[in-house]
């Protein structure tokens, strides 16, 4: 799913970097509305607003009604060694491994906490997609001779949207409807944090110039925006 977006960052600043990147990525395969309008005053400072969306080749057969999109598809993207990457690119990949690791651990909780079927299905998708992305990031780093961090070593690092130890414990102890509510609330914030990380990457004019990381980062932003829309609907229906 390629989605041109505009939203207000968690720090209150208008964000167009990721939206512009998604438009650039989509330019060769579809026409979308890529205006850089800021979110109107008084608008949401949390929920992304879709300007346009389209499903390019390689993402066919997606169940939009159920999940926003279906089984995760990296579109055949594989890490390959090469020049053109920056220190910011390496840092982004290393930190995102830790960020994804927490999402995977959160998703695993839904299996035995009487979660609703929609939350369990969403959790399965998050588990599959983010495990795949962790493998890609690790391989990307290895191909470039960069350190591959152990995810558990990153758990004490400060990153946007990470769930605190206290809130993670609340989620662990919750059951049923309360688990669903906390899971969706925390995972929305977690996804917004990942999007902030992508946005910060694109704010560096020298970063994300290498095709592999550009495509990966835009895929992460687009996929997580899709899932945010799904989670907002699920949360509203509780």
mmCIF file of C-alpha atoms in Angstrom:
data_model
loop_
_atom_site.group_PDB
_atom_site.id
_atom_site.type_symbol
_atom_site.label_atom_id
_atom_site.label_comp_id
_atom_site.label_asym_id
_atom_site.label_seq_id
_atom_site.Cartn_x
_atom_site.Cartn_y
_atom_site.Cartn_z
ATOM 1 C CA UNK A 1 0.000 0.000 0.000
ATOM 2 C CA UNK A 2 1.432 3.336 -1.057
ATOM 3 C CA UNK A 3 -0.328 6.188 0.677
ATOM 4 C CA UNK A 4 0.281 9.903 0.329
ATOM 5 C CA UNK A 5 -0.305 11.403 3.737
ATOM 6 C CA UNK A 6 -0.239 14.546 5.775
ATOM 7 C CA UNK A 7 -0.359 14.696 9.549
ATOM 8 C CA UNK A 8 0.885 16.674 12.501
ATOM 9 C CA UNK A 9 3.862 15.238 14.319
ATOM 10 C CA UNK A 10 3.677 14.249 17.964
ATOM 11 C CA UNK A 11 5.801 17.293 18.821
ATOM 12 C CA UNK A 12 3.206 19.564 17.184
ATOM 13 C CA UNK A 13 5.206 20.410 14.061
ATOM 14 C CA UNK A 14 3.578 19.859 10.701
ATOM 15 C CA UNK A 15 5.174 16.941 8.856
ATOM 16 C CA UNK A 16 5.482 16.591 5.103
ATOM 17 C CA UNK A 17 8.750 14.659 4.777
ATOM 18 C CA UNK A 18 7.270 11.174 4.763
ATOM 19 C CA UNK A 19 4.309 12.260 2.674
ATOM 20 C CA UNK A 20 6.662 13.722 0.097
ATOM 21 C CA UNK A 21 8.754 10.558 0.075
ATOM 22 C CA UNK A 22 5.683 8.407 -0.470
ATOM 23 C CA UNK A 23 4.635 10.621 -3.352
ATOM 24 C CA UNK A 24 8.093 10.341 -4.903
ATOM 25 C CA UNK A 25 8.053 6.583 -4.504
ATOM 26 C CA UNK A 26 4.621 6.381 -6.101
ATOM 27 C CA UNK A 27 5.376 8.790 -8.945
ATOM 28 C CA UNK A 28 6.304 6.116 -11.438
ATOM 29 C CA UNK A 29 3.341 3.838 -10.834
ATOM 30 C CA UNK A 30 0.320 5.951 -9.921
ATOM 31 C CA UNK A 31 -1.003 9.462 -9.705
ATOM 32 C CA UNK A 32 -1.895 10.698 -6.241
ATOM 33 C CA UNK A 33 -2.737 13.945 -4.556
ATOM 34 C CA UNK A 34 0.532 15.008 -2.978
ATOM 35 C CA UNK A 35 -0.316 18.369 -1.557
ATOM 36 C CA UNK A 36 1.700 19.492 1.428
ATOM 37 C CA UNK A 37 -1.136 21.118 3.314
ATOM 38 C CA UNK A 38 -0.716 21.322 7.069
ATOM 39 C CA UNK A 39 -3.346 19.889 9.351
ATOM 40 C CA UNK A 40 -5.898 22.638 10.013
ATOM 41 C CA UNK A 41 -5.805 24.350 13.368
ATOM 42 C CA UNK A 42 -7.960 22.441 15.792
ATOM 43 C CA UNK A 43 -7.457 19.212 13.853
ATOM 44 C CA UNK A 44 -6.126 15.970 15.244
ATOM 45 C CA UNK A 45 -2.499 15.904 16.297
ATOM 46 C CA UNK A 46 -2.454 12.129 16.430
ATOM 47 C CA UNK A 47 -4.381 10.455 13.641
ATOM 48 C CA UNK A 48 -2.862 10.538 10.137
ATOM 49 C CA UNK A 49 -5.148 11.767 7.376
ATOM 50 C CA UNK A 50 -5.057 9.959 4.047
ATOM 51 C CA UNK A 51 -5.015 12.221 1.026
ATOM 52 C CA UNK A 52 -5.089 9.437 -1.542
ATOM 53 C CA UNK A 53 -4.343 5.741 -1.593
ATOM 54 C CA UNK A 54 -3.676 3.134 -4.238
ATOM 55 C CA UNK A 55 -2.490 -0.458 -4.406
ATOM 56 C CA UNK A 56 0.396 -0.907 -6.847
ATOM 57 C CA UNK A 57 1.346 -4.204 -8.406
ATOM 58 C CA UNK A 58 2.857 -6.493 -5.809
ATOM 59 C CA UNK A 59 0.219 -5.750 -3.177
ATOM 60 C CA UNK A 60 -2.776 -7.311 -4.904
ATOM 61 C CA UNK A 61 -5.205 -9.530 -3.055
ATOM 62 C CA UNK A 62 -5.092 -7.440 0.106
ATOM 63 C CA UNK A 63 -8.044 -7.726 2.479
ATOM 64 C CA UNK A 64 -8.688 -4.047 3.110
ATOM 65 C CA UNK A 65 -11.992 -4.676 4.851
ATOM 66 C CA UNK A 66 -10.427 -6.897 7.469
ATOM 67 C CA UNK A 67 -6.984 -5.502 8.069
ATOM 68 C CA UNK A 68 -6.309 -2.494 5.875
ATOM 69 C CA UNK A 69 -4.062 -4.821 3.898
ATOM 70 C CA UNK A 70 -3.363 -8.545 3.914
ATOM 71 C CA UNK A 71 -0.296 -10.707 4.449
ATOM 72 C CA UNK A 72 2.832 -8.621 4.613
ATOM 73 C CA UNK A 73 4.651 -8.406 1.285
ATOM 74 C CA UNK A 74 8.106 -6.884 1.074
ATOM 75 C CA UNK A 75 7.648 -6.826 -2.696
ATOM 76 C CA UNK A 76 10.715 -9.003 -3.248
ATOM 77 C CA UNK A 77 12.940 -6.465 -1.522
ATOM 78 C CA UNK A 78 16.224 -7.968 -0.380
ATOM 79 C CA UNK A 79 19.179 -6.257 1.212
ATOM 80 C CA UNK A 80 22.162 -5.781 -1.066
ATOM 81 C CA UNK A 81 25.550 -4.298 -0.311
ATOM 82 C CA UNK A 82 26.398 -0.947 -1.824
ATOM 83 C CA UNK A 83 27.644 2.571 -1.398
ATOM 84 C CA UNK A 84 25.604 5.673 -0.754
ATOM 85 C CA UNK A 85 24.340 5.024 2.749
ATOM 86 C CA UNK A 86 24.986 7.373 5.640
ATOM 87 C CA UNK A 87 25.519 7.206 9.381
ATOM 88 C CA UNK A 88 21.915 8.358 9.776
ATOM 89 C CA UNK A 89 20.739 5.411 7.671
ATOM 90 C CA UNK A 90 22.688 2.968 9.831
ATOM 91 C CA UNK A 91 21.377 4.520 13.060
ATOM 92 C CA UNK A 92 17.802 4.372 11.747
ATOM 93 C CA UNK A 93 18.082 0.682 10.923
ATOM 94 C CA UNK A 94 19.708 -0.181 14.244
ATOM 95 C CA UNK A 95 17.124 1.684 16.313
ATOM 96 C CA UNK A 96 14.171 0.412 14.288
ATOM 97 C CA UNK A 97 15.218 -3.159 15.086
ATOM 98 C CA UNK A 98 14.650 -2.400 18.767
ATOM 99 C CA UNK A 99 11.428 -0.523 18.042
ATOM 100 C CA UNK A 100 10.017 -3.425 16.029
ATOM 101 C CA UNK A 101 11.081 -5.879 18.723
ATOM 102 C CA UNK A 102 8.741 -4.274 21.240
ATOM 103 C CA UNK A 103 5.830 -4.408 18.781
ATOM 104 C CA UNK A 104 6.473 -8.124 18.256
ATOM 105 C CA UNK A 105 6.509 -8.707 22.022
ATOM 106 C CA UNK A 106 3.260 -6.776 22.417
ATOM 107 C CA UNK A 107 1.618 -8.717 19.598
ATOM 108 C CA UNK A 108 2.584 -12.031 21.198
ATOM 109 C CA UNK A 109 0.526 -11.183 24.295
ATOM 110 C CA UNK A 110 -2.797 -11.349 22.456
ATOM 111 C CA UNK A 111 -2.617 -15.124 22.012
ATOM 112 C CA UNK A 112 -3.592 -16.000 25.597
ATOM 113 C CA UNK A 113 -5.341 -12.950 27.010
ATOM 114 C CA UNK A 114 -8.870 -13.413 25.675
ATOM 115 C CA UNK A 115 -8.320 -10.781 23.006
ATOM 116 C CA UNK A 116 -11.045 -10.199 20.441
ATOM 117 C CA UNK A 117 -10.714 -11.921 17.079
ATOM 118 C CA UNK A 118 -9.924 -8.679 15.244
ATOM 119 C CA UNK A 119 -7.149 -7.816 17.695
ATOM 120 C CA UNK A 120 -5.724 -11.334 17.419
ATOM 121 C CA UNK A 121 -5.747 -11.092 13.632
ATOM 122 C CA UNK A 122 -4.073 -7.694 13.743
ATOM 123 C CA UNK A 123 -1.491 -9.007 16.200
ATOM 124 C CA UNK A 124 -0.654 -11.883 13.885
ATOM 125 C CA UNK A 125 -0.109 -9.479 11.019
ATOM 126 C CA UNK A 126 2.110 -7.226 13.136
ATOM 127 C CA UNK A 127 4.105 -10.238 14.315
ATOM 128 C CA UNK A 128 4.701 -11.549 10.786
ATOM 129 C CA UNK A 129 5.406 -8.209 9.128
ATOM 130 C CA UNK A 130 7.701 -6.800 11.776
ATOM 131 C CA UNK A 131 9.663 -10.031 12.183
ATOM 132 C CA UNK A 132 10.233 -9.976 8.418
ATOM 133 C CA UNK A 133 11.339 -6.356 8.606
ATOM 134 C CA UNK A 134 13.732 -7.086 11.471
ATOM 135 C CA UNK A 135 15.361 -9.786 9.330
ATOM 136 C CA UNK A 136 15.665 -7.322 6.456
ATOM 137 C CA UNK A 137 17.228 -4.643 8.659
ATOM 138 C CA UNK A 138 19.706 -7.103 10.130
ATOM 139 C CA UNK A 139 20.727 -8.280 6.667
ATOM 140 C CA UNK A 140 20.986 -4.682 5.411
ATOM 141 C CA UNK A 141 23.426 -3.908 8.227
ATOM 142 C CA UNK A 142 25.443 -7.096 7.717
ATOM 143 C CA UNK A 143 25.792 -6.467 3.984
ATOM 144 C CA UNK A 144 27.373 -3.116 4.786
ATOM 145 C CA UNK A 145 29.659 -4.369 7.527
ATOM 146 C CA UNK A 146 27.730 -2.475 10.211
ATOM 147 C CA UNK A 147 27.043 -3.707 13.763
ATOM 148 C CA UNK A 148 23.808 -5.656 14.114
ATOM 149 C CA UNK A 149 22.430 -4.962 17.602
ATOM 150 C CA UNK A 150 20.746 -7.569 19.750
ATOM 151 C CA UNK A 151 17.167 -6.384 20.148
ATOM 152 C CA UNK A 152 17.135 -6.878 23.911
ATOM 153 C CA UNK A 153 20.140 -4.560 24.234
ATOM 154 C CA UNK A 154 18.041 -1.752 22.751
ATOM 155 C CA UNK A 155 15.142 -2.019 25.184
ATOM 156 C CA UNK A 156 16.552 0.631 27.499
ATOM 157 C CA UNK A 157 17.058 3.109 24.650
ATOM 158 C CA UNK A 158 14.733 6.076 24.260
ATOM 159 C CA UNK A 159 12.769 5.957 21.013
ATOM 160 C CA UNK A 160 9.521 7.632 19.941
ATOM 161 C CA UNK A 161 6.378 5.740 20.867
ATOM 162 C CA UNK A 162 7.944 3.012 22.995
ATOM 163 C CA UNK A 163 5.647 1.620 25.671
ATOM 164 C CA UNK A 164 6.993 2.174 29.169
ATOM 165 C CA UNK A 165 7.795 -0.772 31.415
ATOM 166 C CA UNK A 166 4.841 0.179 33.602
ATOM 167 C CA UNK A 167 2.400 0.255 30.684
ATOM 168 C CA UNK A 168 3.818 -2.977 29.271
ATOM 169 C CA UNK A 169 3.094 -4.596 32.633
ATOM 170 C CA UNK A 170 -0.467 -3.208 32.549
ATOM 171 C CA UNK A 171 -0.917 -4.765 29.122
ATOM 172 C CA UNK A 172 0.529 -8.067 30.307
ATOM 173 C CA UNK A 173 -1.939 -8.239 33.199
ATOM 174 C CA UNK A 174 -5.022 -7.167 31.211
ATOM 175 C CA UNK A 175 -7.585 -9.588 29.804
ATOM 176 C CA UNK A 176 -10.439 -9.474 27.332
ATOM 177 C CA UNK A 177 -11.903 -6.104 26.404
ATOM 178 C CA UNK A 178 -9.465 -4.223 28.642
ATOM 179 C CA UNK A 179 -6.558 -5.941 26.918
ATOM 180 C CA UNK A 180 -7.962 -4.936 23.517
ATOM 181 C CA UNK A 181 -8.349 -1.315 24.627
ATOM 182 C CA UNK A 182 -4.832 -1.053 26.033
ATOM 183 C CA UNK A 183 -3.270 -2.943 23.144
ATOM 184 C CA UNK A 184 -4.844 -0.696 20.522
ATOM 185 C CA UNK A 185 -4.090 2.482 22.471
ATOM 186 C CA UNK A 186 -0.449 1.581 23.045
ATOM 187 C CA UNK A 187 0.121 0.172 19.557
ATOM 188 C CA UNK A 188 -1.255 3.307 17.903
ATOM 189 C CA UNK A 189 1.262 5.375 19.862
ATOM 190 C CA UNK A 190 3.965 2.843 19.015
ATOM 191 C CA UNK A 191 3.200 3.068 15.287
ATOM 192 C CA UNK A 192 3.150 6.872 15.432
ATOM 193 C CA UNK A 193 6.587 6.694 17.021
ATOM 194 C CA UNK A 194 7.895 4.576 14.145
ATOM 195 C CA UNK A 195 6.509 7.103 11.673
ATOM 196 C CA UNK A 196 8.271 9.880 13.587
ATOM 197 C CA UNK A 197 11.508 7.917 13.186
ATOM 198 C CA UNK A 198 10.977 7.672 9.429
ATOM 199 C CA UNK A 199 10.146 11.360 9.299
ATOM 200 C CA UNK A 200 13.340 12.240 11.155
ATOM 201 C CA UNK A 201 15.316 10.129 8.680
ATOM 202 C CA UNK A 202 13.868 11.992 5.709
ATOM 203 C CA UNK A 203 14.493 15.352 7.352
ATOM 204 C CA UNK A 204 18.220 14.700 6.870
ATOM 205 C CA UNK A 205 18.848 15.744 3.238
ATOM 206 C CA UNK A 206 21.688 13.240 2.832
ATOM 207 C CA UNK A 207 19.889 10.252 4.352
ATOM 208 C CA UNK A 208 17.726 7.619 2.660
ATOM 209 C CA UNK A 209 19.306 8.221 -0.736
ATOM 210 C CA UNK A 210 20.186 4.559 -1.205
ATOM 211 C CA UNK A 211 17.286 2.755 -2.959
ATOM 212 C CA UNK A 212 17.050 -0.112 -0.446
ATOM 213 C CA UNK A 213 16.599 2.068 2.614
ATOM 214 C CA UNK A 214 14.403 4.585 0.793
ATOM 215 C CA UNK A 215 11.964 1.895 -0.265
ATOM 216 C CA UNK A 216 12.088 0.160 3.107
ATOM 217 C CA UNK A 217 11.460 3.342 5.101
ATOM 218 C CA UNK A 218 8.552 4.410 2.906
ATOM 219 C CA UNK A 219 7.058 0.920 3.144
ATOM 220 C CA UNK A 220 7.292 1.056 6.943
ATOM 221 C CA UNK A 221 5.539 4.427 7.053
ATOM 222 C CA UNK A 222 2.791 3.393 4.629
ATOM 223 C CA UNK A 223 2.112 0.046 6.300
ATOM 224 C CA UNK A 224 1.987 1.506 9.785
ATOM 225 C CA UNK A 225 -0.317 4.303 8.678
ATOM 226 C CA UNK A 226 -2.667 1.675 7.271
ATOM 227 C CA UNK A 227 -2.611 -0.197 10.563
ATOM 228 C CA UNK A 228 -3.252 2.992 12.532
ATOM 229 C CA UNK A 229 -6.458 3.542 10.552
ATOM 230 C CA UNK A 230 -7.521 -0.043 11.311
ATOM 231 C CA UNK A 231 -6.721 0.299 15.016
ATOM 232 C CA UNK A 232 -8.601 3.581 15.320
ATOM 233 C CA UNK A 233 -11.698 1.879 13.919
ATOM 234 C CA UNK A 234 -11.322 -1.099 16.230
ATOM 235 C CA UNK A 235 -10.827 1.152 19.246
ATOM 236 C CA UNK A 236 -13.911 3.193 18.369
ATOM 237 C CA UNK A 237 -15.981 -0.009 18.187
ATOM 238 C CA UNK A 238 -15.019 -1.299 21.646
#
